[in-house]
Coordinates of C-alpha atoms in Angstrom, one line a residue:
X720 CA -35.1 20.1 -29.8
X721 CA -36.5 18.2 -26.8
X722 CA -39.6 20.5 -26.9
X723 CA -40.2 19.7 -30.6
X724 CA -39.8 16.0 -30.0
X725 CA -42.2 16.0 -27.1
X726 CA -44.9 17.8 -29.2
X727 CA -44.9 14.9 -31.6
X728 CA -45.6 12.4 -28.9
X729 CA -49.0 11.3 -27.5
X730 CA -50.1 12.7 -24.2
X731 CA -49.4 9.4 -22.4
X732 CA -46.0 9.1 -24.0
X733 CA -45.2 12.7 -23.1
X734 CA -46.1 12.0 -19.5
X735 CA -43.8 8.9 -19.4
X736 CA -41.0 10.7 -21.1
X737 CA -41.2 13.7 -18.7
X738 CA -41.4 11.5 -15.6
X739 CA -38.2 9.6 -16.7
X740 CA -36.5 12.8 -17.5
X741 CA -37.3 14.3 -14.1
X742 CA -36.2 11.2 -12.3
X743 CA -32.9 11.2 -14.2
X744 CA -32.2 14.9 -13.4
X745 CA -33.1 14.3 -9.7
X746 CA -30.6 11.4 -9.4
X747 CA -27.9 13.4 -11.2
X748 CA -28.4 16.3 -8.8
X749 CA -28.3 13.9 -5.8
X750 CA -25.1 12.2 -7.0
X751 CA -23.5 15.6 -7.7
X752 CA -24.5 16.9 -4.2
X753 CA -22.9 13.8 -2.6
X754 CA -19.7 14.0 -4.6
X755 CA -19.3 17.7 -4.0
X756 CA -19.9 17.3 -0.3
X757 CA -17.5 14.3 -0.2
X758 CA -14.7 16.2 -2.1
X759 CA -15.2 19.1 0.2
X760 CA -14.8 16.9 3.3
X761 CA -11.6 15.3 1.9
X762 CA -10.0 18.7 1.1
X763 CA -10.6 19.9 4.6
X764 CA -8.9 16.9 6.1
X765 CA -5.5 17.8 7.4
X766 CA -2.8 15.1 6.9
X767 CA -1.5 15.9 10.4
X768 CA -4.9 14.8 11.9
X769 CA -5.1 11.5 10.2
X770 CA -5.5 8.5 12.5
X771 CA -6.0 4.8 12.1
X772 CA -8.4 4.5 15.0
X773 CA -11.7 2.8 14.2
X774 CA -14.4 5.1 12.8
X775 CA -11.9 8.1 12.5
X776 CA -12.4 8.3 8.7
X777 CA -16.2 7.8 9.2
X778 CA -16.4 11.1 11.1
X779 CA -14.7 13.0 8.3
X780 CA -16.4 11.5 5.2
X781 CA -20.2 11.5 4.9
X782 CA -21.8 8.1 4.6
X783 CA -23.2 7.1 1.2
X784 CA -27.0 7.5 1.1
X785 CA -28.7 4.1 1.1
X786 CA -30.4 4.6 -2.3
X787 CA -27.1 5.3 -4.0
X788 CA -25.4 2.4 -2.3
X789 CA -28.2 0.1 -3.6
X790 CA -27.7 1.4 -7.1
X791 CA -24.0 0.9 -6.8
X792 CA -24.5 -2.7 -5.9
X793 CA -27.3 -3.4 -8.4
X794 CA -25.2 -5.4 -10.9
X795 CA -24.1 -7.7 -8.0
X796 CA -27.6 -8.1 -6.9
X797 CA -28.6 -9.2 -10.4
X798 CA -25.7 -11.8 -10.2
X799 CA -26.2 -13.1 -6.7
X800 CA -29.9 -12.5 -6.2
X801 CA -31.4 -10.8 -3.2
X802 CA -30.5 -13.5 -0.7
X803 CA -27.0 -13.9 -2.0
X804 CA -26.5 -10.1 -1.8
X805 CA -27.9 -10.0 1.7
X806 CA -25.4 -12.7 2.8
X807 CA -22.5 -10.7 1.3
X808 CA -23.6 -7.5 3.1
X809 CA -24.0 -9.3 6.4
X810 CA -20.6 -11.0 6.3
X811 CA -17.5 -10.3 8.3
X812 CA -14.2 -10.3 6.4
X813 CA -10.7 -9.6 7.6
X814 CA -7.9 -8.7 5.2
X815 CA -4.3 -9.0 6.5
X816 CA -1.7 -7.2 4.5
X817 CA -2.7 -4.2 2.4
X818 CA 0.1 -3.9 -0.2
X819 CA -0.1 -4.7 -3.9
X820 CA -2.4 -7.7 -3.3
X821 CA -4.4 -6.9 -0.2
X822 CA -5.3 -3.3 -1.1
X823 CA -7.0 -4.6 -4.3
X824 CA -8.8 -7.3 -2.4
X825 CA -10.1 -4.9 0.3
X826 CA -11.2 -2.2 -2.2
X827 CA -13.0 -4.7 -4.4
X828 CA -14.8 -6.2 -1.4
X829 CA -15.9 -2.7 -0.5
X830 CA -17.1 -2.2 -4.0
X831 CA -18.8 -5.6 -3.9
X832 CA -21.0 -5.0 -0.9
X833 CA -19.2 -6.3 2.2
X834 CA -20.2 -4.0 5.0
X835 CA -17.8 -5.1 7.7
X836 CA -14.1 -5.2 7.0
X837 CA -11.2 -5.4 9.4
X838 CA -8.0 -4.2 7.8
X839 CA -4.6 -5.1 9.3
X840 CA -1.2 -3.8 8.2
X841 CA 1.6 -2.2 10.2
X842 CA 3.4 -0.7 7.1
X843 CA 3.3 2.7 5.5
X844 CA 2.8 3.7 1.9
X845 CA 6.1 4.2 0.1
X846 CA 7.0 5.7 -3.3
X847 CA 8.0 2.2 -4.6
X848 CA 4.7 0.7 -3.7
X849 CA 2.7 3.1 -5.9
X850 CA 3.3 0.9 -9.0
X851 CA 0.9 -1.8 -7.5
X852 CA -1.2 -0.3 -4.7
X853 CA -4.9 -0.1 -5.4
X854 CA -5.6 3.4 -4.2
X855 CA -2.5 5.1 -2.8
X856 CA -1.2 8.3 -4.5
X857 CA 1.8 10.5 -4.0
X858 CA -0.2 12.4 -1.4
X859 CA -0.5 9.2 0.6
X860 CA 3.3 8.4 0.9
X861 CA 4.2 8.1 4.5
X862 CA 0.8 7.4 5.9
X863 CA -0.3 4.0 7.2
X864 CA -1.7 1.7 4.4
X865 CA -4.7 1.0 6.6
X866 CA -5.6 4.7 6.6
X867 CA -5.3 4.9 2.8
X868 CA -7.5 1.9 2.2
X869 CA -9.9 2.7 5.0
X870 CA -10.6 6.2 3.5
X871 CA -11.4 4.8 0.0
X872 CA -13.6 2.0 1.4
X873 CA -15.6 4.6 3.4
X874 CA -15.9 6.7 0.2
X875 CA -17.4 3.7 -1.5
X876 CA -20.1 3.3 1.2
X877 CA -18.8 0.7 3.7
X878 CA -20.0 1.7 7.2
X879 CA -18.2 -0.9 9.3
X880 CA -14.4 -0.6 9.0
X881 CA -12.0 -1.6 11.7
X882 CA -8.6 -0.4 10.7
X883 CA -5.6 -1.8 12.7
X884 CA -2.2 -0.3 12.0
X885 CA -0.5 -3.3 13.7
X886 CA 1.7 -6.2 12.6
X887 CA 0.2 -9.6 12.7
X888 CA 2.4 -12.0 14.7
X889 CA 2.0 -15.4 16.3
X890 CA 1.5 -13.6 19.6
X891 CA -1.0 -11.0 18.4
X892 CA -3.2 -13.5 16.5
X893 CA -5.8 -14.0 19.2
X894 CA -6.0 -10.3 19.9
X895 CA -6.5 -9.4 16.2
X896 CA -8.8 -12.2 15.2
X897 CA -10.2 -13.9 18.3
X898 CA -13.0 -11.4 19.1
X899 CA -15.1 -12.1 16.0
X900 CA -16.7 -15.0 14.2
X901 CA -15.2 -14.5 10.7
X902 CA -16.9 -15.6 7.5
X903 CA -13.5 -15.5 5.9
X904 CA -9.9 -14.2 6.6
X905 CA -7.8 -13.3 3.6
X906 CA -4.1 -13.5 3.9
X907 CA -2.1 -11.1 1.7
X908 CA 1.1 -11.1 3.7
X909 CA 4.4 -11.5 1.8
X910 CA 6.6 -12.5 4.8
X911 CA 7.0 -16.3 5.4
X912 CA 7.0 -16.5 9.3
X913 CA 4.1 -14.1 9.6
X914 CA 2.1 -15.7 6.8
X915 CA 2.6 -19.2 8.3
X916 CA 1.6 -18.0 11.7
X917 CA -1.7 -16.6 10.3
X918 CA -2.5 -19.7 8.3
X919 CA -1.7 -22.0 11.3
X920 CA -4.0 -19.9 13.6
X921 CA -6.9 -20.0 11.1
X922 CA -6.5 -23.8 10.6
X923 CA -6.3 -24.5 14.3
X924 CA -9.4 -22.4 15.0
X925 CA -11.4 -23.7 11.9
X926 CA -11.5 -20.2 10.3
X927 CA -12.1 -20.2 6.6
X928 CA -8.9 -18.6 5.0
X929 CA -7.9 -17.6 1.5
X930 CA -4.2 -17.0 0.9
X931 CA -2.1 -15.5 -1.9
X932 CA 1.3 -17.0 -2.8
X933 CA 4.2 -15.3 -4.6
X934 CA 3.5 -12.6 -7.1
X935 CA 7.0 -11.1 -7.3
X936 CA 9.3 -11.8 -10.3
X937 CA 6.4 -13.2 -12.4
X938 CA 4.3 -11.8 -15.2
X939 CA 2.2 -14.5 -16.9
X940 CA -1.4 -14.1 -15.6
X941 CA -2.5 -17.1 -17.7
X942 CA -0.6 -19.4 -15.2
X943 CA -2.6 -18.3 -12.2
X944 CA -4.4 -21.2 -10.4
X945 CA -6.8 -21.6 -7.5
X946 CA -5.9 -24.7 -5.5
X947 CA -5.1 -26.4 -2.2
X948 CA -1.7 -25.7 -0.6
X949 CA -0.3 -29.2 -1.4
X950 CA -1.0 -28.8 -5.2
X951 CA 0.9 -25.5 -5.7
X952 CA 4.0 -26.0 -7.8
X953 CA 6.8 -23.8 -9.2
X954 CA 6.1 -21.3 -6.4
X955 CA 9.0 -20.9 -4.0
X956 CA 6.8 -19.1 -1.4
X957 CA 4.2 -21.9 -1.4
X958 CA 7.0 -24.4 -0.8
X959 CA 8.3 -22.5 2.2
X960 CA 4.8 -21.9 3.5
X961 CA 4.0 -25.6 3.4
X962 CA 7.1 -26.5 5.4
X963 CA 6.7 -23.7 7.9
X964 CA 3.0 -24.3 8.5
X965 CA 3.7 -28.1 9.0
X966 CA 6.2 -27.2 11.7
X967 CA 3.7 -24.9 13.3
X968 CA 1.0 -27.6 13.1
X969 CA 3.4 -30.3 14.4
X970 CA 1.4 -33.2 15.9
X971 CA -1.8 -32.3 14.2
X972 CA -3.4 -33.6 11.0
X973 CA -2.2 -32.3 7.7
X974 CA -5.6 -32.7 6.1
X975 CA -5.7 -28.9 5.7
X976 CA -3.1 -29.2 2.9
X977 CA -5.8 -30.8 0.6
X978 CA -8.9 -29.2 2.1
X979 CA -9.9 -26.3 -0.1
X980 CA -12.9 -25.7 2.1
X981 CA -10.5 -24.8 4.9
X982 CA -7.6 -23.2 3.1
X983 CA -7.7 -22.1 -0.6
X984 CA -4.7 -20.4 -2.2
X985 CA -4.0 -18.6 -5.5
X986 CA -0.6 -19.1 -7.0
X987 CA 1.3 -18.8 -10.2
X988 CA 2.9 -21.9 -11.8
X989 CA 5.2 -19.6 -13.9
X990 CA 8.9 -19.9 -13.3
X991 CA 10.3 -16.8 -11.7
X992 CA 11.6 -14.5 -14.5
X993 CA 13.2 -11.8 -12.4
X994 CA 15.3 -12.5 -9.3
X995 CA 15.8 -10.6 -6.1
X996 CA 17.9 -7.4 -6.4
X997 CA 21.5 -7.8 -5.2
X998 CA 22.5 -6.3 -1.9
X999 CA 24.2 -2.9 -2.1
X1000 CA 27.9 -2.6 -1.4
X1001 CA 27.2 -1.2 2.0
X1002 CA 25.0 -4.2 2.8
X1003 CA 27.6 -6.7 1.5
X1004 CA 30.3 -5.2 3.7
X1005 CA 28.2 -5.2 6.8
X1006 CA 28.4 -8.4 8.8
X1007 CA 25.0 -8.1 10.5
X1008 CA 22.6 -7.5 7.6
X1009 CA 19.4 -7.6 9.7
X1010 CA 19.8 -3.9 10.5
X1011 CA 18.8 -3.1 6.9
X1012 CA 15.3 -4.6 7.2
X1013 CA 12.3 -2.7 8.2
X1014 CA 11.4 -5.3 10.8
X1015 CA 13.5 -8.1 12.3
X1016 CA 13.3 -11.3 10.4
X1017 CA 11.8 -9.9 7.2
X1018 CA 13.3 -10.0 3.7
X1019 CA 16.1 -7.5 3.1
X1020 CA 16.7 -7.9 -0.6
X1021 CA 14.2 -6.0 -2.9
X1022 CA 11.7 -8.2 -4.8
X1023 CA 11.0 -7.0 -8.4
X1024 CA 7.2 -6.8 -9.0
X1025 CA 5.2 -6.2 -12.2
X1026 CA 2.3 -4.1 -10.8
X1027 CA -0.6 -5.7 -12.6
X1028 CA 0.1 -9.3 -11.4
X1029 CA -0.5 -8.7 -7.6
X1030 CA -3.5 -6.6 -8.6
X1031 CA -5.0 -9.5 -10.5
X1032 CA -4.3 -12.0 -7.7
X1033 CA -5.8 -9.6 -5.1
X1034 CA -8.9 -9.1 -7.1
X1035 CA -9.1 -12.9 -7.7
X1036 CA -9.1 -13.4 -3.9
X1037 CA -12.0 -10.9 -3.6
X1038 CA -13.9 -12.8 -6.3
X1039 CA -13.4 -16.1 -4.6
X1040 CA -14.6 -14.6 -1.3
X1041 CA -17.7 -12.8 -2.8
X1042 CA -18.8 -15.9 -4.7
X1043 CA -18.6 -18.0 -1.5
X1044 CA -20.3 -15.4 0.6
X1045 CA -23.0 -14.9 -2.1
X1046 CA -23.7 -18.7 -2.2
X1047 CA -22.4 -19.1 -5.8
X1048 CA -19.0 -20.6 -5.2
X1049 CA -16.5 -21.3 -8.0
X1050 CA -16.9 -25.0 -9.0
X1051 CA -13.9 -27.1 -10.0
X1052 CA -11.3 -24.3 -10.4
X1053 CA -8.2 -25.1 -12.6
X1054 CA -5.8 -26.0 -9.8
X1055 CA -2.6 -26.5 -11.9
X1056 CA -1.0 -26.5 -15.3
X1057 CA -3.1 -27.9 -18.0
X1058 CA -2.0 -31.3 -19.3
X1059 CA -1.1 -31.5 -23.0
X1060 CA -3.4 -33.0 -25.6
X1061 CA -1.3 -36.1 -26.2
X1062 CA -1.3 -37.0 -22.5
X1063 CA -5.1 -36.5 -22.3
X1064 CA -5.6 -38.7 -25.4
X1065 CA -3.5 -41.5 -23.9
X1066 CA -5.5 -41.4 -20.7
X1067 CA -8.7 -41.6 -22.7
X1068 CA -7.4 -44.5 -24.7
X1069 CA -6.3 -46.3 -21.5
X1070 CA -9.7 -46.0 -19.8
X1071 CA -11.4 -47.2 -23.0
X1072 CA -9.0 -50.2 -23.2
X1073 CA -9.4 -50.9 -19.5
X1074 CA -13.2 -51.1 -19.7
X1075 CA -12.9 -53.4 -22.8
X1076 CA -10.6 -55.7 -20.7
X1077 CA -13.1 -55.7 -17.8
X1078 CA -15.8 -56.7 -20.3
X1079 CA -13.7 -59.6 -21.4
X1080 CA -12.5 -60.6 -17.9
X1081 CA -8.9 -60.0 -18.8
X1082 CA -7.8 -58.0 -15.7
X1083 CA -6.6 -60.4 -12.9
X1084 CA -8.5 -60.0 -9.7
X1085 CA -11.2 -57.8 -11.2
X1086 CA -14.5 -59.4 -11.6
X1087 CA -17.2 -56.8 -12.4
X1088 CA -20.3 -56.8 -14.5
X1089 CA -20.0 -55.0 -17.7
X1090 CA -21.9 -51.7 -17.4
X1091 CA -21.8 -50.6 -21.0
X1092 CA -19.6 -48.2 -22.9
X1093 CA -17.8 -45.5 -21.0
X1094 CA -19.8 -42.3 -20.7
X1095 CA -16.9 -39.8 -20.9
X1096 CA -15.2 -38.4 -24.0
X1097 CA -11.7 -37.0 -24.6
X1098 CA -12.8 -33.5 -23.6
X1099 CA -13.9 -34.8 -20.2
X1100 CA -10.4 -35.9 -19.3
X1101 CA -9.4 -32.3 -18.8
X1102 CA -12.3 -31.9 -16.4
X1103 CA -11.3 -35.1 -14.5
X1104 CA -7.7 -33.9 -14.2
X1105 CA -8.9 -30.7 -12.6
X1106 CA -11.3 -32.5 -10.4
X1107 CA -8.4 -34.6 -9.0
X1108 CA -6.0 -31.7 -9.1
X1109 CA -3.6 -33.5 -11.4
X1110 CA -2.8 -35.9 -8.6
X1111 CA -3.4 -39.6 -7.7
X1112 CA -6.5 -39.7 -5.6
X1113 CA -4.9 -42.4 -3.4
X1114 CA -1.3 -41.5 -2.9
X1115 CA -1.3 -37.8 -3.9
X1116 CA 1.4 -38.4 -6.5
X1117 CA 1.7 -35.6 -9.1
X1118 CA 1.9 -35.7 -12.8
X1119 CA 5.3 -37.0 -13.7
X1120 CA 4.2 -40.5 -12.6
X1121 CA 1.9 -42.3 -14.9
X1122 CA -1.7 -41.5 -13.9
X1123 CA -4.7 -43.5 -15.1
X1124 CA -8.5 -43.5 -14.6
X1125 CA -10.5 -46.3 -13.0
X1126 CA -14.1 -46.8 -11.9
X1127 CA -14.7 -46.5 -8.2
X1128 CA -18.1 -48.2 -8.0
X1129 CA -17.7 -51.2 -10.2
X1130 CA -21.5 -51.7 -10.4
X1131 CA -21.9 -48.3 -12.1
X1132 CA -20.7 -47.1 -15.5
X1133 CA -17.6 -45.0 -16.1
X1134 CA -18.9 -41.4 -15.7
X1135 CA -17.2 -38.2 -14.5
X1136 CA -18.5 -38.7 -11.0
X1137 CA -17.4 -42.4 -10.8
X1138 CA -13.8 -42.2 -12.0
X1139 CA -10.8 -41.8 -9.8
X1140 CA -7.3 -40.7 -11.0
X1141 CA -4.7 -43.2 -9.8
X1142 CA -1.0 -43.8 -10.2
X1143 CA 0.0 -47.1 -11.9
X1144 CA 1.2 -48.5 -8.5
X1145 CA -2.0 -47.5 -6.7
X1146 CA -4.2 -48.9 -9.6
X1147 CA -2.3 -52.2 -9.5
X1148 CA -3.0 -52.6 -5.8
X1149 CA -6.6 -51.5 -6.3
X1150 CA -7.1 -54.2 -8.9
X1151 CA -5.6 -56.9 -6.7
X1152 CA -7.2 -56.0 -3.4
X1153 CA -10.0 -53.6 -4.2
X1154 CA -10.8 -50.8 -1.8
X1155 CA -9.0 -52.8 0.9
X1156 CA -5.7 -51.4 -0.5
X1157 CA -6.8 -47.9 0.4
X1158 CA -6.9 -46.5 3.9
X1159 CA -10.3 -45.6 5.3
X1160 CA -9.6 -41.9 5.6
X1161 CA -8.5 -41.7 1.9
X1162 CA -11.6 -43.7 0.9
X1163 CA -13.7 -41.1 2.7
X1164 CA -11.9 -38.3 0.9
X1165 CA -12.5 -40.0 -2.5
X1166 CA -16.1 -40.5 -1.7
X1167 CA -16.5 -36.8 -0.8
X1168 CA -14.9 -35.6 -4.0
X1169 CA -17.1 -37.9 -6.1
X1170 CA -20.2 -36.7 -4.2
X1171 CA -19.2 -33.1 -4.9
X1172 CA -18.9 -34.0 -8.6
X1173 CA -22.4 -35.6 -8.6
X1174 CA -23.8 -32.5 -6.9
X1175 CA -22.2 -30.3 -9.5
X1176 CA -23.5 -32.5 -12.4
X1177 CA -27.1 -32.3 -10.9
X1178 CA -26.9 -28.5 -10.8
X1179 CA -25.6 -28.2 -14.4
X1180 CA -27.7 -30.9 -16.0

């Protein structure tokens, strides 16, 4: 049939067709050769010889040919551009914790083009972890998680993998992280003391860090948010981490709680729908229950986990990291629960009424020139709430208090990059004393957030 079709084509068309056909056959044979060779290498690998030493897997699994790796990454190159993709491939990323969250993060970073990954986890693959792990199978039960993830990352073409089958602790932090200038460290630990120690180390050493909060006992992926650590709500792990990190950072500034350029988290605002499993009768009767834990100080009771949710959170962390590394960061993520329409309408009505009162000089203490009608609509209120993370820009008070919008620069009109969300108390002081009612460091933070909004507006419009 192909011969008959070719006969009907012009000579130049025949030549183009045959050239494309030959190229396709060549690529198919090359891919088949690589996969056959790869599978053969894996089959020969004896489980008794597996090791977590750096480059061990690299010696057993052939590296992916450069042209195949380029084709594998072609869709990302289209998205990030050549320069963005170069930045991703030259980056250094560390993933700590390779369970249901971290394994998905690491594998997606490998698929995405990161060429140097340090993988840290002391634990082994268990039968119960197979419902959520990114790449472990029954054959991997009993082996270190770093070995399992390392093997898959090598198969995907990553050449620089440093796998450490070690537990991150406060004392090991400098050894595990202090030898490299990291572009980003990604925290996927589910133990409070260890997680807090890692975050405190990164903050103290000005290392960009992404962190996953609690995925256990939850199921609603529509309630996942990217935010700062202070904003996270309805997440018991986030609450514990805030308090534990504060103790570890005692005597130092708590600006990291709001600084998403330093510390960004992903959390779920869903209420926990499945509680920890009860202790067994044997555990209840035993006075010292610490002997039942895998490691001293870690959780003993079993946490119910719906497999897809930690996977989504892990892949979200990889997405945040790649977008930053590829110079296309996510702008204005939804940091918390969306406010209802009635509340948004009331806020819009308030700013409209406030601007009318300013025009008529009816607000005591406020003497500002009328700058025209407000330049935001009801739909912009949602954007502004996200921009201010559903909190008062002055006091940090959350929704639950009455929050209102007010112009920052009174000589300019009410636009999305000139409106600040304030509580009623803060707004009253602002009207009476102006910016003098606001501490200098908070004024600086407000200016920075408004400047970021202006930059975003200039990019979009």
